[in-house]
PDB file of C-alpha atoms in Angstrom:
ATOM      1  CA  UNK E   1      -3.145 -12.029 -17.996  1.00  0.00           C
ATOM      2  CA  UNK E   2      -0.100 -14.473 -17.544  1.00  0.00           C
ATOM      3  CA  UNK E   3      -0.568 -17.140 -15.297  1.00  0.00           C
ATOM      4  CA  UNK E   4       1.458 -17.320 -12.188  1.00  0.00           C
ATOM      5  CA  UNK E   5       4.876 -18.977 -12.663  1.00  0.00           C
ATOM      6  CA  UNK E   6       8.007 -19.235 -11.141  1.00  0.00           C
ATOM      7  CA  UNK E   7       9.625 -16.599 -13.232  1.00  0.00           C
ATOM      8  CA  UNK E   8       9.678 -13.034 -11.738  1.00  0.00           C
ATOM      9  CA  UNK E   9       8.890 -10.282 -14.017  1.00  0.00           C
ATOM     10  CA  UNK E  10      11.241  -7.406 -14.816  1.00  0.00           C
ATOM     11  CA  UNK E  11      10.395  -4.041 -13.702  1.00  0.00           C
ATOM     12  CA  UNK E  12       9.820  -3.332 -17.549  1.00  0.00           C
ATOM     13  CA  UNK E  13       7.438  -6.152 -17.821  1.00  0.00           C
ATOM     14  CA  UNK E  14       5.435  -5.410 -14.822  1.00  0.00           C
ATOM     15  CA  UNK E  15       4.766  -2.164 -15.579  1.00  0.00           C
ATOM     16  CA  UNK E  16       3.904  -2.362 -19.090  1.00  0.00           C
ATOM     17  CA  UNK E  17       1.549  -5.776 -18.217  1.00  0.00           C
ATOM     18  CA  UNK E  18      -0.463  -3.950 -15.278  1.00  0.00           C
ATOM     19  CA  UNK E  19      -3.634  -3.926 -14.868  1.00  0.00           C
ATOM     20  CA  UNK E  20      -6.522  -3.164 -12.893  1.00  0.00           C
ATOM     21  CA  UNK E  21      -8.674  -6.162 -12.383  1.00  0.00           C
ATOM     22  CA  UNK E  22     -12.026  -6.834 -10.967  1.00  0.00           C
ATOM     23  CA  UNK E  23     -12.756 -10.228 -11.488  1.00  0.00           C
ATOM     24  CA  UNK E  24     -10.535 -12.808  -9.567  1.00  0.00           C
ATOM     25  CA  UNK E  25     -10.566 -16.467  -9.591  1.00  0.00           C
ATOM     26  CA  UNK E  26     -11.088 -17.891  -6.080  1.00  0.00           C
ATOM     27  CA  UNK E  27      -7.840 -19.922  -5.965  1.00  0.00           C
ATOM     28  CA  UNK E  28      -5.857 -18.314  -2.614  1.00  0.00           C
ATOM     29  CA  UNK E  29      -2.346 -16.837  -2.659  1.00  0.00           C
ATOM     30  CA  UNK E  30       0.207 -19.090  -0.932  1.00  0.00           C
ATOM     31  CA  UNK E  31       1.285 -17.181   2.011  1.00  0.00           C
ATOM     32  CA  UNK E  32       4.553 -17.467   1.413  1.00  0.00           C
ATOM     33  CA  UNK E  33       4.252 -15.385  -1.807  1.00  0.00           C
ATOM     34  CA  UNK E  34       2.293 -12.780   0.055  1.00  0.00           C
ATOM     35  CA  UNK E  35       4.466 -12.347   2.526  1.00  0.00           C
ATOM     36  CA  UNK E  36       7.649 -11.965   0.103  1.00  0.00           C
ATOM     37  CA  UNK E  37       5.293  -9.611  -1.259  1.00  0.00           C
ATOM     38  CA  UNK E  38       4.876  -7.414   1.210  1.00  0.00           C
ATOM     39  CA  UNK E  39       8.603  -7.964   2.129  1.00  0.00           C
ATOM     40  CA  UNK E  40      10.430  -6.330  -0.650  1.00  0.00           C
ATOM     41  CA  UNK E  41       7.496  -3.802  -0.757  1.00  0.00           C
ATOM     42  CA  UNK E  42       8.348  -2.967   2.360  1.00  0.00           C
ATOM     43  CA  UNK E  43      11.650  -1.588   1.353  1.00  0.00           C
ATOM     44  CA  UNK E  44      10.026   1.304  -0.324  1.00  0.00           C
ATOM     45  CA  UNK E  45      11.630   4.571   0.515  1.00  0.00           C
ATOM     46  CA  UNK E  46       9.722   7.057   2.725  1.00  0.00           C
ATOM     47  CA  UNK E  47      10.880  10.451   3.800  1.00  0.00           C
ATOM     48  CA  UNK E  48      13.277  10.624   6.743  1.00  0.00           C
ATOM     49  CA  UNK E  49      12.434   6.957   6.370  1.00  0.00           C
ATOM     50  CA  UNK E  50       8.999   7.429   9.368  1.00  0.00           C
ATOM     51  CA  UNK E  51       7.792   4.434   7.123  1.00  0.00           C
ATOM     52  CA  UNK E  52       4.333   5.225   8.543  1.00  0.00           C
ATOM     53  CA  UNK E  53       2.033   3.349   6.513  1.00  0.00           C
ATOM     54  CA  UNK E  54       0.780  -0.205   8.295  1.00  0.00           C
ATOM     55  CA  UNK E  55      -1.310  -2.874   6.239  1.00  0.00           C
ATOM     56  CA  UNK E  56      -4.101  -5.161   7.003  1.00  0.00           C
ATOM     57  CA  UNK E  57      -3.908  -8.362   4.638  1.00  0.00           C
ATOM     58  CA  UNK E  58      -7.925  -9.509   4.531  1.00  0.00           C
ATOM     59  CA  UNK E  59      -8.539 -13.023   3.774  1.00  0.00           C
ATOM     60  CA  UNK E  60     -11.670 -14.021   5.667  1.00  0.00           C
ATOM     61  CA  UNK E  61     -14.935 -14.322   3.718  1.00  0.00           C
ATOM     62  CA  UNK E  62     -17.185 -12.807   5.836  1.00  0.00           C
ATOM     63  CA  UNK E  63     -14.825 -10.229   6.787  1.00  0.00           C
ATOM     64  CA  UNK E  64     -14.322 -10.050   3.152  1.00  0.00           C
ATOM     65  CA  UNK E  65     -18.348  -9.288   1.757  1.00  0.00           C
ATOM     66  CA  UNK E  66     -18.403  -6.610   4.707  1.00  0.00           C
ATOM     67  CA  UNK E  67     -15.424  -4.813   3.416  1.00  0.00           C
ATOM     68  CA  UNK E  68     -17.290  -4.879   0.418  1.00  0.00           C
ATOM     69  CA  UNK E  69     -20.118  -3.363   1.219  1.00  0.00           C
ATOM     70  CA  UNK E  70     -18.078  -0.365   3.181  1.00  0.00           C
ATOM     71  CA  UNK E  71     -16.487   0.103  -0.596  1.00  0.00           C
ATOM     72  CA  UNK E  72     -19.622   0.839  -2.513  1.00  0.00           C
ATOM     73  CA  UNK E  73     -20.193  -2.427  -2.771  1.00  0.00           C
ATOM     74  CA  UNK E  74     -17.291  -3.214  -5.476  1.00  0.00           C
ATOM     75  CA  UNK E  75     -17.369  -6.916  -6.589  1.00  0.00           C
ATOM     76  CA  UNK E  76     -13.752  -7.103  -6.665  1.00  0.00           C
ATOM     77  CA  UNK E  77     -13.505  -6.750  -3.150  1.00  0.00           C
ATOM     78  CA  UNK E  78     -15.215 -10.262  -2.554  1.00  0.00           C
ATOM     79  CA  UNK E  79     -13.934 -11.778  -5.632  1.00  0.00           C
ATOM     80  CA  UNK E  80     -10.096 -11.373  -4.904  1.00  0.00           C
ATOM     81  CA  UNK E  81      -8.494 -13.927  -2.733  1.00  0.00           C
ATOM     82  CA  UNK E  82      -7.126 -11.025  -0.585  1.00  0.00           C
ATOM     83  CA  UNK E  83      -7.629  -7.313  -0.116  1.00  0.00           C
ATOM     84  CA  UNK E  84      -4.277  -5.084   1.396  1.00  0.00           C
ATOM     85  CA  UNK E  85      -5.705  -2.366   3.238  1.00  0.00           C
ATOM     86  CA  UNK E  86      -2.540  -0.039   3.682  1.00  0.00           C
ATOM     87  CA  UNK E  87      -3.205   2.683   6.146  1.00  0.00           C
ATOM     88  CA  UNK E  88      -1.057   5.244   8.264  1.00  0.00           C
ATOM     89  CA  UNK E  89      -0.144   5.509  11.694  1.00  0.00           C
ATOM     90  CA  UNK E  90       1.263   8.556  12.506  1.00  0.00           C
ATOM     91  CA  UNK E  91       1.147   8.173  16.219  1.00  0.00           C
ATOM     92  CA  UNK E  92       2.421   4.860  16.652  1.00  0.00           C
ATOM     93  CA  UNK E  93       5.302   5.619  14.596  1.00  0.00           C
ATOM     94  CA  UNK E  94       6.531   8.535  16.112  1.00  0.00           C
ATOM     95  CA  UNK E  95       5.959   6.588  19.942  1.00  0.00           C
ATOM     96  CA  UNK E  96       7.989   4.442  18.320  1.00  0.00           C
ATOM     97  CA  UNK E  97      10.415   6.726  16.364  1.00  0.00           C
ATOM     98  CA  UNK E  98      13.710   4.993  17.444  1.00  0.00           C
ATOM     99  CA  UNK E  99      12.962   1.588  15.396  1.00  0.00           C
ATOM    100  CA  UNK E 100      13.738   3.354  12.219  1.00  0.00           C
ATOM    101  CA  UNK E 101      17.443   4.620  12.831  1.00  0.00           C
ATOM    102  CA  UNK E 102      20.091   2.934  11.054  1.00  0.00           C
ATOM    103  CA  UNK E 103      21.680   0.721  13.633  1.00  0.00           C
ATOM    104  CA  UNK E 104      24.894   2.192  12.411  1.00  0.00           C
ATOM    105  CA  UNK E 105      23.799   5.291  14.935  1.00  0.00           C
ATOM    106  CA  UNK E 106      24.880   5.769  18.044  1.00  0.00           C
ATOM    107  CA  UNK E 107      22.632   5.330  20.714  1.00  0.00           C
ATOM    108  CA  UNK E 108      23.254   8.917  21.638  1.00  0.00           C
ATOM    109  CA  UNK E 109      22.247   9.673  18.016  1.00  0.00           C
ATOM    110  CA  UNK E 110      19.195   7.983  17.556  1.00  0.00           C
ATOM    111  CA  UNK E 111      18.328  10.012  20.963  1.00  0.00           C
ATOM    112  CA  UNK E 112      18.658  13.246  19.431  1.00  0.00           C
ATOM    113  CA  UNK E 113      16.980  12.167  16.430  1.00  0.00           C
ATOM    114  CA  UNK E 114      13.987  10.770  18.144  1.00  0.00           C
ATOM    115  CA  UNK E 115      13.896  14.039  20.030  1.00  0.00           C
ATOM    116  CA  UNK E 116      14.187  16.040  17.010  1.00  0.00           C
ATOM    117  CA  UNK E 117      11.432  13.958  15.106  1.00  0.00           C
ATOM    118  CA  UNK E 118       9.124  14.169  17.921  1.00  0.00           C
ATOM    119  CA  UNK E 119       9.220  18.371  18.072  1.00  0.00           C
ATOM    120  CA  UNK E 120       8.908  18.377  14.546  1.00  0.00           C
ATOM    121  CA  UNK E 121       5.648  17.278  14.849  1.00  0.00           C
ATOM    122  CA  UNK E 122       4.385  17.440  18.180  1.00  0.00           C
ATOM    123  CA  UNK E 123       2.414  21.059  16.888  1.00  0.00           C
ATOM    124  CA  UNK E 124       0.444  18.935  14.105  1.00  0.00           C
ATOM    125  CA  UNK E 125      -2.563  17.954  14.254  1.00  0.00           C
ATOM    126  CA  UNK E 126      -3.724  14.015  13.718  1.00  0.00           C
ATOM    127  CA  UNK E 127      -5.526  14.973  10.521  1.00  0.00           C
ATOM    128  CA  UNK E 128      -2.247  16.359   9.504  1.00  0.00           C
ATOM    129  CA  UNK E 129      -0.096  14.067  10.356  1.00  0.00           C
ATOM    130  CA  UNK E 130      -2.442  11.234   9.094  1.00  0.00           C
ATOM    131  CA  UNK E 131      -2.709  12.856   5.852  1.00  0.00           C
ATOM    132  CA  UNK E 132       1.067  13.260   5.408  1.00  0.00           C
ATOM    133  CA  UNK E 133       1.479   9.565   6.376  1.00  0.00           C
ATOM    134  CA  UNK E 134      -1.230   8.721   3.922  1.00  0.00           C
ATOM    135  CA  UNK E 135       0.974  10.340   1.021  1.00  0.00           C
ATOM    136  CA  UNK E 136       3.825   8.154   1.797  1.00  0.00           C
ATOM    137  CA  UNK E 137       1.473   4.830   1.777  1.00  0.00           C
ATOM    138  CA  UNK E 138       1.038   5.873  -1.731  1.00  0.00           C
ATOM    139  CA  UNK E 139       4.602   5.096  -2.695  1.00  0.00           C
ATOM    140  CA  UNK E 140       4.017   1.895  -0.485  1.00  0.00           C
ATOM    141  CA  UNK E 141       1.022   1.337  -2.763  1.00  0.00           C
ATOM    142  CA  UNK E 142       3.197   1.498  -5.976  1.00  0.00           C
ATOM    143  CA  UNK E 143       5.637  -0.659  -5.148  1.00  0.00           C
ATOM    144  CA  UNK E 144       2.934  -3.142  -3.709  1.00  0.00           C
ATOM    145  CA  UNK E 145       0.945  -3.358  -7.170  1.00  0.00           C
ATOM    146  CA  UNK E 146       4.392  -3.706  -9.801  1.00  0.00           C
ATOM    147  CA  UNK E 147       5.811  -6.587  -7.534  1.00  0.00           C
ATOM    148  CA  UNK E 148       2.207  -8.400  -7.147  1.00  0.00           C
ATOM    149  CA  UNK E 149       2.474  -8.259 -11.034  1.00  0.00           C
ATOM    150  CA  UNK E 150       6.361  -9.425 -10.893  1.00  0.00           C
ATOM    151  CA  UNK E 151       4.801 -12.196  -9.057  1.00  0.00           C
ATOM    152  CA  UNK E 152       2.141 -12.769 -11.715  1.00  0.00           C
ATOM    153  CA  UNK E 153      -0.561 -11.486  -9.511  1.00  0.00           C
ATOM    154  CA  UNK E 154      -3.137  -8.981 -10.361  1.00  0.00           C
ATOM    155  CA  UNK E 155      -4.324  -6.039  -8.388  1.00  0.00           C
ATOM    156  CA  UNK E 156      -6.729  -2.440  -8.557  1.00  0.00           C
ATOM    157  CA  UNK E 157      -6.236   0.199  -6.082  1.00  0.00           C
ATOM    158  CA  UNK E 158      -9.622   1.206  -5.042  1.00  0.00           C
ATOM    159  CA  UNK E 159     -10.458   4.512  -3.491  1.00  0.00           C
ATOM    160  CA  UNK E 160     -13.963   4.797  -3.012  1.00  0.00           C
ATOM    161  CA  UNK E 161     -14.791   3.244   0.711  1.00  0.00           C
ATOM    162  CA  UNK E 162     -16.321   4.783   3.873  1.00  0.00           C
ATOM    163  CA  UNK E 163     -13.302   5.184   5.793  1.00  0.00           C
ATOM    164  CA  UNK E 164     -15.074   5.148   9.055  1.00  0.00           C
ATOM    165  CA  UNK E 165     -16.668   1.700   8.281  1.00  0.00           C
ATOM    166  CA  UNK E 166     -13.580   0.160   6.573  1.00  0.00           C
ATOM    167  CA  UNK E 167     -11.675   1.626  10.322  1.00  0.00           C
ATOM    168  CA  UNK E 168     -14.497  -0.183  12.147  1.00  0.00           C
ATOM    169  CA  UNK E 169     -14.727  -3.437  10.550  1.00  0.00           C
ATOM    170  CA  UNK E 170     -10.838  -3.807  11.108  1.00  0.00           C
ATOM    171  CA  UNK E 171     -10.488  -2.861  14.431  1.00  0.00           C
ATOM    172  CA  UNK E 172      -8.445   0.494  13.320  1.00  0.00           C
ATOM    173  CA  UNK E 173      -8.175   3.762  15.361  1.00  0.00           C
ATOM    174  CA  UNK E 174     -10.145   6.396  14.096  1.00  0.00           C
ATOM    175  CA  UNK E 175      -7.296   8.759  13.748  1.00  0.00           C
ATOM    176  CA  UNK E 176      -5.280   6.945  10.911  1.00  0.00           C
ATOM    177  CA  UNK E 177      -5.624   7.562   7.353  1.00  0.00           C
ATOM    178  CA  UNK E 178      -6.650   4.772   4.816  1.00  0.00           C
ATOM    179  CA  UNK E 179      -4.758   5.379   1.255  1.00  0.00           C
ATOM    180  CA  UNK E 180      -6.776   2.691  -0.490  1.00  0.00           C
ATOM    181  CA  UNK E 181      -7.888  -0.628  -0.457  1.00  0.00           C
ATOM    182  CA  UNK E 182      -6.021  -3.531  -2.562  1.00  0.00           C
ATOM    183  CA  UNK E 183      -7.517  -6.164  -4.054  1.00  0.00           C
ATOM    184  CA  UNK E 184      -4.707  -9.225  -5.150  1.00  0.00           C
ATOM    185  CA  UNK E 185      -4.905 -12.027  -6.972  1.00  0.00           C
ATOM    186  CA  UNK E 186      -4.770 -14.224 -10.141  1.00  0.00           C
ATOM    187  CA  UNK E 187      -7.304 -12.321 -12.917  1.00  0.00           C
ATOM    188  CA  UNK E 188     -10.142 -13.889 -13.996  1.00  0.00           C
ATOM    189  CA  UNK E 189     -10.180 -11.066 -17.132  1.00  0.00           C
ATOM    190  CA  UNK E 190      -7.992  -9.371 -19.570  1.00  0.00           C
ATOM    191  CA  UNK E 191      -8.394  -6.047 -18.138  1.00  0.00           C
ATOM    192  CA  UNK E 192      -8.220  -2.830 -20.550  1.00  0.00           C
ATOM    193  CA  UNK E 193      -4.893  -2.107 -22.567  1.00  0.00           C
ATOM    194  CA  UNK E 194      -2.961   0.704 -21.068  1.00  0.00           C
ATOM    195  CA  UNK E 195      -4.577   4.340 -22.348  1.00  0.00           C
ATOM    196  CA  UNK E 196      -1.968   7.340 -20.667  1.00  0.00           C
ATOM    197  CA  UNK E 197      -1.308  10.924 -22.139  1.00  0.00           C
ATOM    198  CA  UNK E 198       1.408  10.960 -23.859  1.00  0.00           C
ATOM    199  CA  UNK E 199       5.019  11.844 -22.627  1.00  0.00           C
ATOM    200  CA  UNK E 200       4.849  15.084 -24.174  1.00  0.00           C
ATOM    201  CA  UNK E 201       1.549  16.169 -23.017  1.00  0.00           C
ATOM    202  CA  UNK E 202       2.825  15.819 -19.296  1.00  0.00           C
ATOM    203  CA  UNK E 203       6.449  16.636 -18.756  1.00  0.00           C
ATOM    204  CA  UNK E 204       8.568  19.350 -19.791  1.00  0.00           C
ATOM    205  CA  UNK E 205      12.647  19.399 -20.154  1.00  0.00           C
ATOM    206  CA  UNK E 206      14.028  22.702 -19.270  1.00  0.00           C
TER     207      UNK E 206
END
């Protein structure tokens, strides 16, 4: 893949240069660049904007070949520099409800809003709140992998951990729902060409 430079890819160029990679080289990511990162990934839309997913940026070693052995033991895991663990948190974000008003609302507004949100959900259960959270932290997880490849930076969403494990190595509550795992980096491979069904076979105009 491209090597990381200064220039940012377009949206185009990301897209059509993804891909997933399992083989890293060890250099780190300036933390700077993650965090811009995560920044303008962060302005992904959500519905009624709850913005429930949370992420867990994984950098330590040791911390790292543990992870890796919750995830089927996937070499990627350990090889990547970092691995973005984006979860949900249902419960902390509806506690919280009143940080995600625009601050153009009245205080009285955001009131009756937090109220509102709250009943909305107050008859769910945590698996179903968790799992609606966790379908928003996909459209996080979108966002996260074309902008890491703006950056030049590679990345492969990985689905296939013990949830439990992954929840107790980092400290998580059991309640929240883990969308997937993130390994980030420069590649240390070409990865495969792109191989999609075809517009037609998938969308139809009426």
């Amino acid at each position: 893949m491209d090597a990381v430079s200064e220039r940012i890819l377009s949206v185009k160029e990301a897209v059509l240069t993804r891909r997933s990679i399992r083989k890293f080289k060890p250099e780190p990511i300036p933390q700077e660049k993650l965090e811009e990162i995560l920044a303008l990934a962060l302005k992904a839309p959500s519905s009624n904007n709850l913005q429930p997913w949370r992420v867990v940026v994984v950098q330590d070693p040791e911390l790292k070949e543990r992870l890796r052995e919750a995830a089927n033991n996937q070499a990627q895991v350990s090889s990547a520099p970092a691995v973005l663990v984006v979860y949900s948190d249902m419960k902390d974000t509806l506690e919280r409800v009143e940080e995600i008003f625009h601050p153009g609302f009245s205080e009285e507004q955001k009131q009756t809003r937090a109220a509102n949100m709250r009943k909305a959900w107050e008859g769910k259960s945590d698996e179903e709140r968790e799992n609606w959270g966790k379908a928003q932290g996909f459209i996080l997880l979108g966002f996260l992998m074309l902008i890491a490849r703006s950056f030049g930076y590679d990345t492969v969403p990985m689905g296939g951990f013990n949830a439990a494990r992954v929840k107790e190595l980092l400290g998580l509550p059991s309640y929240v729902a883990i969308a997937a795992l993130l390994p980030i980096g420069v590649a240390d491979e070409a990865g495969r060409e792109h191989h999609r069904r075809d517009l037609e076979r998938v969308v139809r105009w009426q």
